Coordinates of C-alpha atoms in Angstrom, one line a residue:
Chain G
M1 CA 64.2 157.1 110.9
Q2 CA 62.8 155.2 107.5
T3 CA 65.1 152.2 107.1
L4 CA 65.3 150.7 103.5
S5 CA 67.4 148.3 101.7
V6 CA 68.1 147.6 98.0
V7 CA 68.2 144.7 96.1
I8 CA 70.1 145.0 92.8
T9 CA 70.1 142.4 89.8
T10 CA 70.7 144.3 86.9
P11 CA 74.8 144.6 85.7
P12 CA 76.7 147.7 85.6
C13 CA 76.4 148.5 82.3
S14 CA 72.5 148.5 82.4
Y15 CA 70.8 151.7 82.0
S16 CA 68.6 150.0 84.7
T17 CA 71.1 150.4 87.4
I18 CA 71.5 154.3 86.8
T19 CA 67.9 154.5 88.2
A20 CA 68.8 152.5 91.2
I21 CA 71.5 154.5 91.9
D22 CA 69.3 157.8 91.1
Y23 CA 66.6 156.4 93.6
I24 CA 68.8 155.5 96.4
N25 CA 70.7 158.6 96.4
H26 CA 66.9 160.5 96.7
A27 CA 66.4 158.0 99.7
I28 CA 69.6 159.3 101.2
K29 CA 68.5 163.1 100.4
A30 CA 65.5 162.6 101.8
G31 CA 66.7 161.5 105.5
V32 CA 66.1 157.7 104.6
N33 CA 68.5 154.9 106.3
V34 CA 70.0 153.1 104.0
V35 CA 70.9 149.9 105.4
G36 CA 72.5 148.1 102.7
V37 CA 72.4 147.3 98.9
F38 CA 72.5 143.4 98.1
F39 CA 73.7 142.7 94.7
Y40 CA 72.5 139.6 93.2
Q41 CA 72.0 137.6 89.9
D42 CA 73.8 139.8 87.2
G43 CA 74.0 142.5 89.5
V44 CA 76.9 141.3 91.3
L45 CA 79.0 142.5 88.1
N46 CA 78.5 145.9 89.7
A47 CA 81.3 144.9 92.1
S48 CA 84.1 144.0 89.3
A49 CA 87.1 146.2 90.2
N50 CA 88.2 145.7 86.8
I51 CA 84.9 148.3 85.4
A52 CA 86.2 150.8 82.7
I53 CA 83.5 153.0 81.3
A54 CA 84.3 156.1 78.9
N55 CA 84.7 159.5 80.4
D56 CA 81.8 160.7 78.6
E57 CA 79.3 158.1 79.6
Y58 CA 77.4 157.4 82.9
Q59 CA 80.4 156.1 85.7
T60 CA 78.0 153.5 87.3
H61 CA 81.1 151.9 88.9
K62 CA 81.9 155.6 90.9
H63 CA 78.5 156.2 91.8
W64 CA 78.7 153.0 93.7
Q65 CA 82.1 153.7 95.1
K66 CA 80.6 157.3 96.4
L67 CA 78.0 155.7 97.9
N68 CA 80.1 153.5 100.0
T69 CA 82.8 156.2 101.0
E70 CA 80.7 159.4 101.4
H71 CA 77.3 157.8 102.5
G72 CA 78.6 154.9 104.4
V73 CA 76.4 152.5 102.5
N74 CA 77.2 149.2 102.8
L75 CA 77.4 147.3 99.4
H76 CA 76.9 143.5 99.6
V77 CA 77.5 141.2 97.1
C78 CA 76.5 137.4 96.8
I79 CA 79.7 135.5 96.7
T80 CA 78.4 132.4 95.1
A81 CA 76.7 134.7 92.5
C82 CA 80.3 136.3 91.8
E83 CA 82.2 133.2 91.4
K84 CA 79.8 131.8 88.7
R85 CA 80.7 135.3 86.9
G86 CA 84.3 135.1 87.4
L87 CA 84.6 137.5 90.3
S88 CA 86.5 136.3 93.6
D89 CA 88.0 137.3 96.4
D90 CA 90.5 134.7 96.6
I91 CA 92.2 134.1 93.0
G92 CA 95.1 132.2 93.0
D93 CA 94.6 130.3 95.9
T94 CA 95.2 127.3 94.0
V95 CA 98.4 124.6 94.3
N96 CA 101.9 126.0 95.2
T97 CA 100.6 129.7 95.6
E98 CA 99.8 131.5 98.9
V99 CA 98.7 134.6 97.3
T100 CA 95.1 135.2 97.4
Q101 CA 94.0 138.6 95.1
S102 CA 90.6 139.7 94.6
N103 CA 88.7 141.5 91.3
I104 CA 86.2 142.6 93.5
S105 CA 86.0 146.0 94.0
Q106 CA 87.4 147.1 97.9
Y107 CA 83.9 149.3 98.3
F108 CA 81.9 146.2 98.4
T109 CA 81.6 143.5 100.8
V110 CA 82.1 139.9 100.0
S111 CA 78.4 138.7 101.7
G112 CA 76.3 135.6 101.2
L113 CA 72.1 135.3 100.8
G114 CA 72.4 135.5 104.4
E115 CA 73.2 138.8 104.6
L116 CA 70.2 139.3 102.1
V117 CA 67.7 137.7 104.8
E118 CA 69.6 140.2 107.5
L119 CA 69.0 143.2 105.4
T120 CA 65.3 142.0 105.0
A121 CA 65.1 141.8 108.8
K122 CA 66.6 145.2 109.7
S123 CA 64.9 147.4 107.1
E124 CA 61.2 148.6 107.1
K125 CA 61.2 148.5 103.1
M126 CA 63.1 146.4 100.7
V127 CA 62.9 147.6 97.0
Q128 CA 64.3 145.7 93.9
F129 CA 65.9 147.1 90.9
Chain U
M1 CA 97.2 120.8 99.1
T2 CA 96.3 118.1 96.9
T3 CA 93.9 118.0 93.7
E4 CA 93.9 114.4 93.6
L5 CA 93.1 111.4 95.4
E6 CA 95.2 107.9 94.9
Y7 CA 93.2 105.2 95.5
N8 CA 94.0 101.5 94.4
G9 CA 96.1 102.6 91.7
Q10 CA 93.3 104.9 90.7
I11 CA 93.8 108.8 90.3
I12 CA 90.3 110.2 91.8
P13 CA 90.7 114.5 90.8
T14 CA 89.4 117.0 93.6
D15 CA 89.1 120.3 93.6
K16 CA 91.2 122.9 95.5
H17 CA 89.4 122.7 98.5
G18 CA 89.7 118.6 98.6
Y19 CA 85.8 118.1 97.2
L20 CA 85.7 115.3 94.5
V21 CA 85.2 117.1 91.0
D22 CA 82.8 114.0 90.1
F23 CA 80.7 112.9 92.7
T24 CA 80.1 109.7 91.1
Q25 CA 83.3 108.4 91.5
W26 CA 82.8 108.2 95.3
T27 CA 82.5 105.2 96.7
E28 CA 82.2 104.2 100.5
E29 CA 86.4 103.2 100.4
L30 CA 87.1 107.2 99.7
A31 CA 85.6 108.5 102.6
P32 CA 88.2 107.3 105.3
L33 CA 90.6 109.2 103.0
L34 CA 88.8 112.4 102.5
A35 CA 88.2 112.5 106.1
Q36 CA 92.1 112.2 106.4
S37 CA 92.7 115.2 105.1
D38 CA 90.9 116.9 108.1
D39 CA 92.4 114.4 110.5
I40 CA 89.0 113.1 111.2
E41 CA 88.6 109.3 111.8
L42 CA 85.3 108.4 111.0
T43 CA 83.2 106.6 113.7
E44 CA 79.8 104.7 113.0
A45 CA 78.3 107.8 114.6
H46 CA 80.0 109.9 111.6
W47 CA 78.8 107.4 108.8
E48 CA 75.4 107.7 109.5
I49 CA 75.5 111.5 108.6
V50 CA 77.9 110.7 105.8
R51 CA 75.6 108.0 104.3
F52 CA 72.3 110.3 105.3
V53 CA 73.9 113.4 103.5
R54 CA 74.7 111.6 100.6
E55 CA 71.3 110.1 99.9
F56 CA 70.0 113.8 100.5
Y57 CA 72.0 114.7 97.7
L58 CA 71.0 112.1 95.2
T59 CA 67.4 112.5 95.9
Y60 CA 67.3 116.3 95.9
N61 CA 70.3 117.3 94.0
T62 CA 71.4 119.5 96.3
S63 CA 73.7 119.3 99.9
P64 CA 71.2 120.2 102.7
A65 CA 72.0 123.4 104.3
I66 CA 72.3 123.0 108.4
R67 CA 68.8 123.4 109.5
A68 CA 67.2 121.4 106.4
L69 CA 69.7 118.6 107.5
T70 CA 68.7 118.8 111.0
K71 CA 65.1 118.9 110.3
A72 CA 65.4 115.5 107.7
L73 CA 67.9 113.9 110.6
K74 CA 65.1 114.6 113.2
T75 CA 62.8 112.2 110.9
K76 CA 65.2 109.8 110.3
F77 CA 67.1 109.2 113.8
G78 CA 65.0 111.1 115.9
E79 CA 65.8 114.6 118.3
D80 CA 69.2 113.4 119.8
K81 CA 71.3 112.8 116.5
A82 CA 69.3 116.2 114.9
S83 CA 70.6 118.5 116.8
S84 CA 73.5 121.4 115.4
R85 CA 75.4 120.8 118.8
Y86 CA 75.8 117.1 118.1
L87 CA 76.7 117.6 114.6
F88 CA 79.5 120.3 114.9
R89 CA 81.0 117.6 117.5
L90 CA 81.5 115.0 115.0
F91 CA 82.1 117.6 112.1
P92 CA 83.9 120.7 114.4
D93 CA 84.3 122.9 110.8
G94 CA 80.9 122.4 109.9
P95 CA 78.6 119.4 109.2
A96 CA 77.4 120.7 105.8
K97 CA 81.1 121.5 104.6
Q98 CA 82.7 118.3 106.0
A99 CA 80.0 115.5 105.8
T100 CA 79.5 116.3 102.3
K101 CA 83.0 116.4 101.7
Y102 CA 83.4 112.6 103.0
A103 CA 80.4 112.0 101.2
G104 CA 81.9 113.1 97.8
L105 CA 79.5 115.6 97.1
P106 CA 80.3 119.1 95.3
K107 CA 81.4 121.5 98.3
P108 CA 78.1 123.7 99.3
A109 CA 77.9 127.3 97.8
R110 CA 80.0 129.6 99.9
C111 CA 76.9 131.7 100.5
L112 CA 74.6 129.0 101.7
Chain J
M1 CA 66.7 137.6 113.8
S2 CA 63.8 135.8 115.4
E3 CA 62.1 139.5 116.0
S4 CA 61.3 139.7 112.5
C5 CA 58.0 138.0 111.6
K6 CA 57.9 139.6 107.9
K7 CA 56.3 137.2 105.5
I8 CA 58.6 136.6 102.3
A9 CA 57.1 136.0 98.9
I10 CA 59.7 134.6 96.0
L11 CA 58.0 135.5 92.6
N12 CA 59.1 132.9 90.0
A13 CA 58.8 134.5 86.7
S14 CA 61.7 133.3 84.3
S15 CA 61.0 130.0 82.5
T16 CA 63.0 126.8 83.8
I17 CA 66.2 126.6 81.7
N18 CA 67.3 130.1 83.1
Q19 CA 69.8 131.0 85.9
A20 CA 67.6 133.6 87.3
S21 CA 64.7 130.5 88.2
K22 CA 67.8 128.5 89.9
E23 CA 68.9 131.9 91.8
A24 CA 65.4 132.5 92.8
L25 CA 65.3 128.9 94.3
D26 CA 68.3 129.5 96.3
A27 CA 67.3 132.6 97.8
A28 CA 64.0 131.0 98.7
L29 CA 66.0 128.0 100.7
I30 CA 68.3 130.6 102.5
Y31 CA 64.9 132.6 103.5
G32 CA 63.5 129.2 104.6
S33 CA 66.8 128.1 106.6
Y34 CA 66.7 131.1 108.3
E35 CA 63.1 130.6 109.6
Q36 CA 61.5 133.2 107.6
S37 CA 57.9 132.7 106.6
T38 CA 58.5 132.1 102.8
S39 CA 55.9 131.5 100.2
L40 CA 56.8 130.7 96.4
F41 CA 54.7 132.2 93.7
F42 CA 55.1 131.2 90.0
Q43 CA 53.3 133.3 87.5
G44 CA 53.9 134.1 83.9
E45 CA 56.7 132.1 82.4
G46 CA 57.6 130.6 85.9
V47 CA 54.7 128.3 85.8
R48 CA 57.2 126.2 83.6
Q49 CA 59.4 125.6 86.5
L50 CA 56.4 123.4 87.7
I51 CA 55.8 120.9 85.0
S52 CA 56.7 117.4 85.5
N53 CA 59.3 115.3 82.8
Q54 CA 61.6 118.1 82.3
Q55 CA 65.0 116.6 81.2
L56 CA 67.2 119.7 82.0
E57 CA 70.3 117.2 82.0
T58 CA 69.6 116.6 78.4
V59 CA 71.3 120.3 77.6
H60 CA 73.5 120.1 80.7
V61 CA 71.4 122.0 82.9
K62 CA 71.8 121.0 86.4
D63 CA 68.6 119.7 87.7
Y64 CA 67.7 122.1 90.2
L65 CA 63.8 121.2 90.2
K66 CA 64.7 117.9 92.1
T67 CA 65.6 120.3 94.9
M68 CA 61.6 121.9 94.8
A69 CA 61.1 118.2 96.1
A70 CA 63.2 119.5 99.6
L71 CA 61.0 122.8 100.4
A72 CA 59.3 121.0 103.0
F73 CA 63.0 120.6 104.9
Y74 CA 63.3 124.2 104.8
D75 CA 59.6 125.2 106.1
I76 CA 58.5 126.1 102.7
E77 CA 54.9 124.9 102.5
N78 CA 53.2 128.0 100.6
I79 CA 53.6 127.1 96.9
Y80 CA 51.0 129.0 94.8
A81 CA 50.8 128.9 90.7
C82 CA 48.8 131.2 88.7
K83 CA 45.8 129.7 86.6
A84 CA 45.5 132.2 84.0
S85 CA 49.2 131.9 83.3
L86 CA 49.2 128.0 82.7
V87 CA 45.7 128.4 80.4
E88 CA 47.6 131.0 78.5
R89 CA 50.2 128.4 77.3
G90 CA 48.1 125.5 77.5
L91 CA 49.5 123.8 80.3
A92 CA 47.8 121.0 82.5
E93 CA 48.2 120.9 85.9
G94 CA 50.8 118.0 86.0
F95 CA 53.3 119.2 88.5
H96 CA 56.3 117.5 90.0
L97 CA 55.2 119.1 93.3
D98 CA 52.4 117.5 95.3
D99 CA 51.3 120.7 97.5
V100 CA 50.7 123.0 94.4
Q101 CA 47.8 125.5 94.9
V102 CA 46.4 126.7 91.7
L103 CA 45.1 130.1 92.1
S104 CA 42.8 132.4 89.8
S105 CA 44.5 135.6 89.3
D106 CA 42.3 137.5 91.9
A107 CA 43.2 134.8 94.4
F108 CA 47.0 134.7 93.5
S109 CA 47.0 138.4 93.9
D110 CA 45.3 138.4 97.3
K111 CA 47.8 136.0 98.7
L112 CA 50.9 138.3 97.1
H113 CA 49.3 141.0 99.1
Q114 CA 49.7 139.6 102.5
H115 CA 53.5 139.2 102.4
N116 CA 55.8 142.1 103.5
V117 CA 58.8 141.7 101.1
I118 CA 58.0 140.5 97.4
L119 CA 61.0 139.8 95.2
R120 CA 60.4 139.1 91.7
F121 CA 63.4 136.7 89.7
Chain T
M1 CA 47.8 145.3 103.0
T2 CA 49.0 147.2 99.8
I3 CA 51.4 147.1 97.2
L4 CA 53.6 149.5 94.9
H5 CA 53.9 148.3 91.6
L6 CA 57.0 149.5 89.7
Q7 CA 56.7 148.7 86.4
R8 CA 60.3 148.7 84.7
T9 CA 59.2 147.1 81.2
S10 CA 57.6 147.9 78.1
A11 CA 54.5 145.5 77.0
F12 CA 55.5 146.0 73.6
D13 CA 58.7 144.3 74.5
K14 CA 58.0 141.8 77.6
N15 CA 55.1 140.4 79.0
D16 CA 55.8 141.5 82.8
F17 CA 53.4 144.6 82.5
A18 CA 50.3 142.0 81.7
Q19 CA 51.0 140.1 85.4
C20 CA 51.2 143.6 86.7
V21 CA 47.9 144.5 85.7
L22 CA 46.3 141.4 87.0
S23 CA 48.2 141.8 90.6
I24 CA 46.8 145.3 91.1
K25 CA 44.5 145.6 93.3
P26 CA 42.1 149.0 94.5
D27 CA 43.9 150.6 97.1
D28 CA 47.7 149.9 95.5
A29 CA 49.6 152.2 93.2
L30 CA 51.1 151.6 89.7
V31 CA 54.6 153.4 89.0
L32 CA 55.8 153.8 85.4
I33 CA 59.5 153.6 85.5
D34 CA 62.0 153.3 83.0
D35 CA 60.9 151.9 79.8
G36 CA 57.7 151.2 81.7
C37 CA 56.5 154.9 80.8
Y38 CA 56.0 153.2 77.0
N39 CA 53.3 151.3 78.6
A40 CA 51.1 154.7 78.8
S41 CA 50.1 154.2 75.2
H42 CA 49.6 150.2 75.0
S43 CA 46.3 148.8 75.1
L44 CA 46.9 147.2 78.5
F45 CA 47.2 150.3 80.2
I46 CA 44.5 151.9 78.6
N47 CA 41.9 149.0 79.5
F48 CA 43.5 149.0 83.0
K49 CA 42.9 152.4 83.2
K50 CA 39.3 152.0 82.0
Q51 CA 38.4 149.2 84.4
N52 CA 40.1 150.7 87.4
P53 CA 39.5 154.5 87.1
T54 CA 40.3 154.7 91.2
V55 CA 43.7 153.1 91.1
A56 CA 46.5 155.6 91.7
V57 CA 48.9 155.7 88.6
F58 CA 52.3 157.8 88.2
H59 CA 55.2 158.1 86.3
I60 CA 58.6 159.3 86.6
Q61 CA 58.7 162.4 84.3
E62 CA 62.1 162.6 83.8
H63 CA 62.0 158.9 82.3
A64 CA 58.9 159.9 80.1
Q65 CA 60.7 163.3 79.4
A66 CA 63.8 161.1 78.2
R67 CA 62.1 159.0 75.7
A68 CA 59.7 161.5 74.4
I69 CA 56.6 160.1 75.9
E70 CA 54.0 162.4 76.5
I71 CA 51.3 161.3 79.0
N72 CA 48.1 162.8 79.5
H73 CA 48.1 163.7 83.3
D74 CA 44.4 162.4 83.6
Q75 CA 46.2 159.1 82.8
S76 CA 48.9 159.3 85.1
S77 CA 50.4 161.6 87.6
P78 CA 53.9 162.9 87.0
I79 CA 56.4 162.2 89.9
T80 CA 59.8 163.1 90.8
M81 CA 62.1 160.3 91.7
A82 CA 62.3 162.0 95.3
K83 CA 58.2 161.5 95.6
L84 CA 58.9 158.2 94.6
V85 CA 61.0 157.4 97.7
E86 CA 57.9 159.0 99.9
L87 CA 55.8 156.5 97.9
T88 CA 58.2 153.8 98.9
F89 CA 56.9 154.1 102.5
Q90 CA 53.3 154.6 102.2
Y91 CA 52.6 151.2 100.8
N92 CA 53.2 148.0 102.7
S93 CA 55.4 146.4 100.1
T94 CA 57.2 147.1 96.3
I95 CA 57.2 144.7 93.6
T96 CA 59.2 145.3 90.7
W97 CA 58.2 144.3 87.1
Q98 CA 61.1 143.8 85.4

């Protein structure tokens, strides 16, 4: 089976991201094993749990969700790139509070660049969008 | 969890993970205080690494990831002190994480 | 991961004072620290990252260029710059790194073609 | 080894395409994607075609259509996204010029 990983560096509101999702869906349809998607640079913004896009526009975040839930595609975000951009899985982890919260969508996995290296090693092809 | 250290009547701010906010405020006297929060008493072996990591940071503007650290240590101290086993014995939570803290450096990026 | 003997190329295409350039270096360092054979390529605006005497701190940008001097500790030894990009910008080969190989467009592309994975930032 | 070049930006806007054409070898292929389709009428593309008549060139048909770009089929072959997936596996590596 052909294996593929994809690196996303474009934000959710960029039309370029639509092309990436389209490409991944076609890869799955062709029977390619999509090992994982790695979100880096502004691409990590796709993982925000707070994205709201008007109903008559392309629902980038829902398409990522679908790739994860229906096709089991692992969506990895670089946590360092996330935190720089206001996305975190431990909001509230400051003095006097034990509660940690996350503004990263549950369909995404908090990872580091090490995961990019893993995906590179595990996939026949790596395509950047 | 504190967000500052008090030393000699001076208040030195730290981040929520206990790392100094401003690495230029570090002095050698602060290292044992920083190590205390992890229940570590600094020995000469610890100091070698702490000083080395600080020098690395001042030269390259980054803290070395574990592999780069061992490689750099090998050149200076030889094979024995450059194994990650040796380093983890000194810094059980991870040499990159702990040695940088005691050296007054910023917390290494979580993904590195 | 030791079974992987892929060669990784990080193609740097952004100018110096640009978050993308720093994040590209971070990615390169990670590949290096996982013992992946990694090369750095500088082309287009990317060649500006190699020029010496830049003072990033003047505009409050962390001087990540200093980190490039540590590349050898990450086993990153192949650093290539595109000659045409330098010439086009009127830049002399005054680099802050010693081991930069300046290559013609053809030779630069030949080197790129020796890599299995190419990421461009 | 061979490279599949994915050109996503327009040379009328950015200079990625100028670097892309310098990097293409005879056995590589070029795919115009997204705004990359605009390059079909850019002098860089026209010169590239003249100098490298044998290099395979493709464009994503829907991407050209969306932008009302007419591309002469002897300049570039229209392909679908499904074909792009196939191409990914026919070349050793890909570079995304964006």
